[in-house]
Tab-separated table of C-alpha atoms and ligand atoms in Angstrom:
chain	number	residue	atom	x	y	z
A	1	MET	CA	12.232	-20.509	10.838
A	2	MET	CA	8.783	-18.917	10.694
A	3	ASN	CA	5.749	-20.204	8.819
A	4	CYS	CA	4.316	-18.308	5.863
A	5	LEU	CA	2.177	-15.444	7.045
A	6	LEU	CA	-0.273	-15.925	4.206
A	7	CYS	CA	-0.761	-19.683	3.863
A	8	ASN	CA	0.848	-20.838	7.123
A	9	ASP	CA	3.009	-23.315	5.222
A	10	ASN	CA	6.382	-24.190	6.738
A	11	LYS	CA	8.200	-24.891	3.455
A	12	ILE	CA	10.300	-21.747	3.630
A	13	THR	CA	13.510	-21.345	1.611
A	14	ARG	CA	16.281	-18.784	1.912
A	15	ILE	CA	16.877	-16.796	-1.287
A	16	GLY	CA	19.589	-14.380	-0.225
A	17	GLU	CA	20.450	-11.397	1.869
A	18	LYS	CA	20.355	-7.606	1.550
A	19	ASN	CA	21.019	-4.752	4.003
A	20	SER	CA	21.654	-7.396	6.722
A	21	TYR	CA	18.169	-8.841	6.177
A	22	GLU	CA	17.719	-12.415	5.053
A	23	LEU	CA	15.199	-12.838	2.210
A	24	ILE	CA	12.991	-15.926	2.184
A	25	VAL	CA	10.251	-17.413	0.003
A	26	CYS	CA	7.248	-19.600	0.776
A	27	GLU	CA	7.369	-22.610	-1.555
A	28	SER	CA	3.565	-22.925	-1.499
A	29	CYS	CA	2.332	-19.438	-2.349
A	30	ASP	CA	5.569	-17.789	-3.548
A	31	LEU	CA	5.253	-14.902	-1.071
A	32	LYS	CA	8.705	-13.427	-0.513
A	33	PHE	CA	9.619	-11.632	2.708
A	34	THR	CA	12.401	-10.751	5.070
A	35	GLY	CA	13.426	-13.356	7.640
A	36	ARG	CA	13.022	-10.899	10.494
A	37	MET	CA	10.911	-7.801	10.939
A	38	PRO	CA	12.167	-4.453	12.240
A	39	THR	CA	10.808	-3.479	15.665
A	40	ALA	CA	7.984	-0.958	16.038
A	41	HIS	CA	10.511	1.496	17.435
A	42	GLU	CA	12.906	1.040	14.494
A	43	LEU	CA	10.034	1.672	12.074
A	44	GLU	CA	8.735	4.728	13.901
A	45	THR	CA	12.192	6.262	13.840
A	46	TYR	CA	12.524	5.368	10.186
A	47	TYR	CA	9.190	6.828	9.048
A	48	SER	CA	8.909	9.931	11.237
A	49	ASP	CA	10.384	12.169	8.498
A	50	TYR	CA	9.968	9.884	5.506
A	51	PHE	CA	10.206	11.127	1.893
A	52	VAL	CA	8.718	14.597	2.213
A	53	GLU	CA	11.095	16.591	0.021
A	54	LYS	CA	10.864	14.172	-2.892
A	55	ASN	CA	7.068	14.030	-2.670
A	56	ILE	CA	6.424	17.768	-2.924
A	57	LYS	CA	8.199	17.931	-6.283
A	58	ASN	CA	5.925	18.227	-9.345
A	59	ALA	CA	2.929	18.883	-7.081
A	60	GLU	CA	0.481	20.056	-9.753
A	61	LYS	CA	1.402	17.279	-12.148
A	62	LYS	CA	0.985	14.676	-9.436
A	63	LYS	CA	-2.392	15.988	-8.329
A	64	LYS	CA	-3.630	16.084	-11.913
A	65	ARG	CA	-2.586	12.485	-12.514
A	66	LEU	CA	-4.237	11.333	-9.284
A	67	LYS	CA	-7.406	13.249	-10.084
A	68	ARG	CA	-7.627	11.400	-13.399
A	69	LEU	CA	-7.125	8.070	-11.632
A	70	ILE	CA	-9.662	8.800	-8.869
A	71	ARG	CA	-12.256	9.996	-11.381
A	72	LEU	CA	-11.817	6.747	-13.323
A	73	ILE	CA	-12.126	4.555	-10.230
A	74	SER	CA	-15.190	6.563	-9.111
A	75	PHE	CA	-17.238	4.627	-11.671
A	76	TRP	CA	-17.090	1.650	-9.280
A	77	SER	CA	-17.704	3.693	-6.147
A	78	LYS	CA	-21.137	4.582	-4.846
A	79	GLY	CA	-20.465	6.704	-1.765
A	80	LYS	CA	-18.665	9.959	-1.209
A	81	THR	CA	-16.165	9.321	1.586
A	82	PHE	CA	-12.517	8.843	0.668
A	83	LEU	CA	-9.486	7.733	2.667
A	84	ASP	CA	-5.885	7.556	1.472
A	85	VAL	CA	-3.820	5.226	3.659
A	86	GLY	CA	-0.182	6.300	3.546
A	87	CYS	CA	-1.229	9.618	2.050
A	88	SER	CA	2.211	11.243	2.397
A	89	THR	CA	1.899	14.920	1.431
A	90	GLY	CA	-1.761	14.503	0.510
A	91	PHE	CA	-2.060	14.861	-3.257
A	92	ALA	CA	-4.634	12.086	-3.636
A	93	VAL	CA	-6.649	13.488	-0.730
A	94	GLY	CA	-6.625	16.952	-2.326
A	95	ALA	CA	-7.580	15.487	-5.705
A	96	ALA	CA	-10.492	13.492	-4.215
A	97	LYS	CA	-11.724	16.592	-2.418
A	98	GLU	CA	-11.805	18.483	-5.726
A	99	LEU	CA	-13.905	15.633	-7.149
A	100	GLY	CA	-16.488	16.103	-4.408
A	101	TYR	CA	-15.348	13.519	-1.866
A	102	GLU	CA	-15.319	14.034	1.859
A	103	SER	CA	-11.622	13.392	1.938
A	104	MET	CA	-9.124	12.247	4.546
A	105	GLY	CA	-5.546	10.990	4.652
A	106	ILE	CA	-3.449	9.180	7.224
A	107	ASP	CA	0.288	8.616	7.332
A	108	LEU	CA	2.954	7.578	9.824
A	109	SER	CA	5.166	10.499	8.876
A	110	ASP	CA	4.360	13.518	11.012
A	111	LYS	CA	6.445	15.672	8.678
A	112	ALA	CA	4.392	14.558	5.659
A	113	ILE	CA	1.120	15.179	7.521
A	114	GLN	CA	2.194	18.706	8.465
A	115	ALA	CA	3.059	19.393	4.808
A	116	ALA	CA	-0.263	17.906	3.650
A	117	LYS	CA	-2.226	20.119	6.048
A	118	ALA	CA	-0.463	23.194	4.692
A	119	LEU	CA	-1.016	22.172	1.050
A	120	PHE	CA	-4.674	21.108	1.427
A	121	PRO	CA	-6.180	23.016	4.364
A	122	THR	CA	-9.764	21.972	3.563
A	123	CYS	CA	-8.963	18.243	3.879
A	124	LYS	CA	-8.556	16.118	6.996
A	125	PHE	CA	-5.148	14.654	7.778
A	126	ARG	CA	-3.955	12.617	10.709
A	127	CYS	CA	-0.667	11.073	11.721
A	128	GLN	CA	-2.234	7.743	12.546
A	129	LYS	CA	-2.257	4.006	11.863
A	130	THR	CA	-5.155	2.192	10.201
A	131	PHE	CA	-5.592	0.208	13.436
A	132	ASP	CA	-6.413	3.430	15.351
A	133	LEU	CA	-9.122	4.370	12.837
A	134	VAL	CA	-10.588	0.876	13.079
A	135	LYS	CA	-10.897	1.362	16.853
A	136	GLU	CA	-12.872	4.548	16.178
A	137	ASP	CA	-15.206	2.501	13.971
A	138	GLN	CA	-14.617	4.778	10.973
A	139	LYS	CA	-15.771	3.560	7.515
A	140	PHE	CA	-15.122	4.880	4.024
A	141	ASP	CA	-16.636	4.200	0.592
A	142	PHE	CA	-13.368	4.506	-1.307
A	143	LEU	CA	-9.979	3.549	0.096
A	144	MET	CA	-6.640	4.060	-1.574
A	145	CYS	CA	-3.476	2.382	-0.415
A	146	ARG	CA	-0.568	2.895	-2.773
A	147	GLU	CA	2.874	1.375	-2.188
A	148	VAL	CA	2.248	0.808	1.519
A	149	ILE	CA	1.514	-2.869	2.137
A	150	GLU	CA	5.087	-3.929	1.248
A	151	HIS	CA	6.297	-1.716	4.130
A	152	THR	CA	4.151	-3.353	6.811
A	153	THR	CA	5.444	-5.981	9.223
A	154	ASP	CA	2.159	-7.943	9.134
A	155	PRO	CA	0.344	-7.499	5.793
A	156	LEU	CA	-2.443	-9.868	6.796
A	157	ALA	CA	-3.343	-7.813	9.891
A	158	PHE	CA	-2.879	-4.647	7.841
A	159	ALA	CA	-5.188	-5.885	5.047
A	160	GLN	CA	-7.705	-6.870	7.722
A	161	SER	CA	-7.622	-3.295	9.028
A	162	LEU	CA	-8.178	-1.969	5.482
A	163	SER	CA	-11.159	-4.269	5.144
A	164	SER	CA	-12.617	-2.982	8.425
A	165	LEU	CA	-12.310	0.583	7.137
A	166	VAL	CA	-14.317	0.013	3.940
A	167	THR	CA	-18.110	0.067	3.930
A	168	PRO	CA	-19.653	-3.142	2.538
A	169	GLY	CA	-19.881	-2.622	-1.234
A	170	GLY	CA	-17.128	-0.015	-1.024
A	171	ILE	CA	-13.872	-0.208	-2.955
A	172	LEU	CA	-10.160	-0.458	-2.363
A	173	TYR	CA	-7.508	0.586	-4.857
A	174	LEU	CA	-4.183	-0.931	-3.856
A	175	THR	CA	-0.758	-0.904	-5.438
A	176	THR	CA	2.482	-2.685	-4.574
A	177	PRO	CA	5.558	-3.825	-6.522
A	178	ASP	CA	4.951	-6.989	-8.572
A	179	ALA	CA	7.456	-9.676	-7.585
A	180	GLY	CA	5.965	-12.002	-10.209
A	181	HIS	CA	6.599	-9.675	-13.146
A	182	TRP	CA	8.783	-10.852	-16.026
A	183	ARG	CA	11.049	-7.836	-15.597
A	184	VAL	CA	12.045	-8.796	-12.037
A	185	PRO	CA	15.637	-10.095	-12.223
A	186	ASN	CA	16.276	-13.836	-11.718
A	187	ASP	CA	18.600	-12.884	-8.882
A	188	PHE	CA	15.656	-11.632	-6.808
A	189	VAL	CA	17.633	-9.758	-4.144
A	190	SER	CA	19.225	-7.586	-6.831
A	191	TRP	CA	15.755	-6.179	-7.709
A	192	LYS	CA	15.601	-2.469	-6.870
A	193	GLU	CA	12.406	-2.960	-4.825
A	194	VAL	CA	14.191	-5.279	-2.405
A	195	VAL	CA	15.173	-2.620	0.117
A	196	PRO	CA	14.702	-3.821	3.690
A	197	PRO	CA	13.828	-2.451	6.199
A	198	GLU	CA	11.747	-0.241	3.878
A	199	HIS	CA	10.160	-3.056	1.858
A	200	LEU	CA	9.526	-6.270	3.794
A	201	PHE	CA	6.953	-8.244	1.740
A	202	PHE	CA	6.926	-8.943	-1.989
A	203	PHE	CA	3.678	-10.079	-3.593
A	204	ASN	CA	2.708	-11.428	-6.981
A	205	ALA	CA	-0.761	-11.148	-8.564
A	206	LYS	CA	-1.838	-14.539	-7.240
A	207	ASN	CA	-0.856	-14.223	-3.594
A	208	LEU	CA	-2.019	-10.608	-3.403
A	209	ARG	CA	-5.418	-11.776	-4.569
A	210	LYS	CA	-5.334	-14.537	-1.953
A	211	LEU	CA	-4.543	-11.971	0.747
A	212	LEU	CA	-7.371	-9.642	-0.289
A	213	GLU	CA	-9.879	-12.486	-0.534
A	214	ALA	CA	-8.836	-13.732	2.903
A	215	VAL	CA	-9.936	-10.417	4.433
A	216	GLY	CA	-13.270	-10.064	2.635
A	217	PHE	CA	-12.549	-8.405	-0.707
A	218	GLU	CA	-13.265	-9.613	-4.219
A	219	LEU	CA	-10.991	-8.513	-7.033
A	220	ILE	CA	-12.823	-6.538	-9.682
A	221	TYR	CA	-9.967	-5.307	-11.802
A	222	LYS	CA	-6.237	-5.775	-12.225
A	223	GLN	CA	-4.499	-3.168	-14.300
A	224	PRO	CA	-1.961	-4.719	-16.672
A	225	LYS	CA	1.381	-2.987	-16.394
A	226	PHE	CA	4.532	-2.947	-18.428
A	227	LYS	CA	6.341	-2.018	-15.226
A	228	PRO	CA	6.629	-4.524	-12.343
A	229	SER	CA	3.810	-2.952	-10.354
A	230	LEU	CA	0.540	-4.512	-9.167
A	231	ARG	CA	-2.493	-2.229	-9.334
A	232	VAL	CA	-5.731	-3.770	-8.215
A	233	LEU	CA	-9.266	-2.663	-7.565
A	234	ALA	CA	-11.258	-4.721	-5.080
A	235	ARG	CA	-14.754	-4.571	-3.666
A	236	ARG	CA	-15.551	-5.172	-0.023
A	237	LEU	CA	-18.153	-7.945	0.224
B	1	LIG	ZN1	2.752	-19.114	1.705
């Protein structure tokens, strides 16, 4: 069996199975993940037309909510460049643009990117991975990454790419389901967020912090939630 991706410990225990994926937990840091990862090809096929219809619903309401959130987070942000990683149909990118940001979004779903371009023609959108932007040496003052990291096959490498995309002193707002929340069922695999191959990694507040610190961020704020969702704001050192 593999070692823990986060702490490299080999005390790994099986906790169950779902959708033909074994679920395992690291006894040291409590990171939960699937015992195997889907191939790049499987993921590309899976995400090429991901979620679009559902995301366009309640467009105005969604943009309004995101605008409120971005305005609030702006208090911690000095610069004026914004990137939404996993932007889907682009509501956050559109909202940031309206707040005066030079605004861009990337997503793996070509369908979502096409929809985003049509909805927000003055913003930049690309069907691209973070790793490609890193190669271009692009940097942003304010990065958003909502409900994405649990989908990645290597969250450490992914978080490293996020870190490379943020200017020193810049901020990252990241959300992911909270596997350590009191509302998560004792029978972990029955939790609705456990949906491999869509979700592959399940963090709690402690190991998410460890991950972000490992790639050069310091946590500045963790939003308490009644729902099992982690919402953190971090600054790039
Ligand atoms: Zn671990």
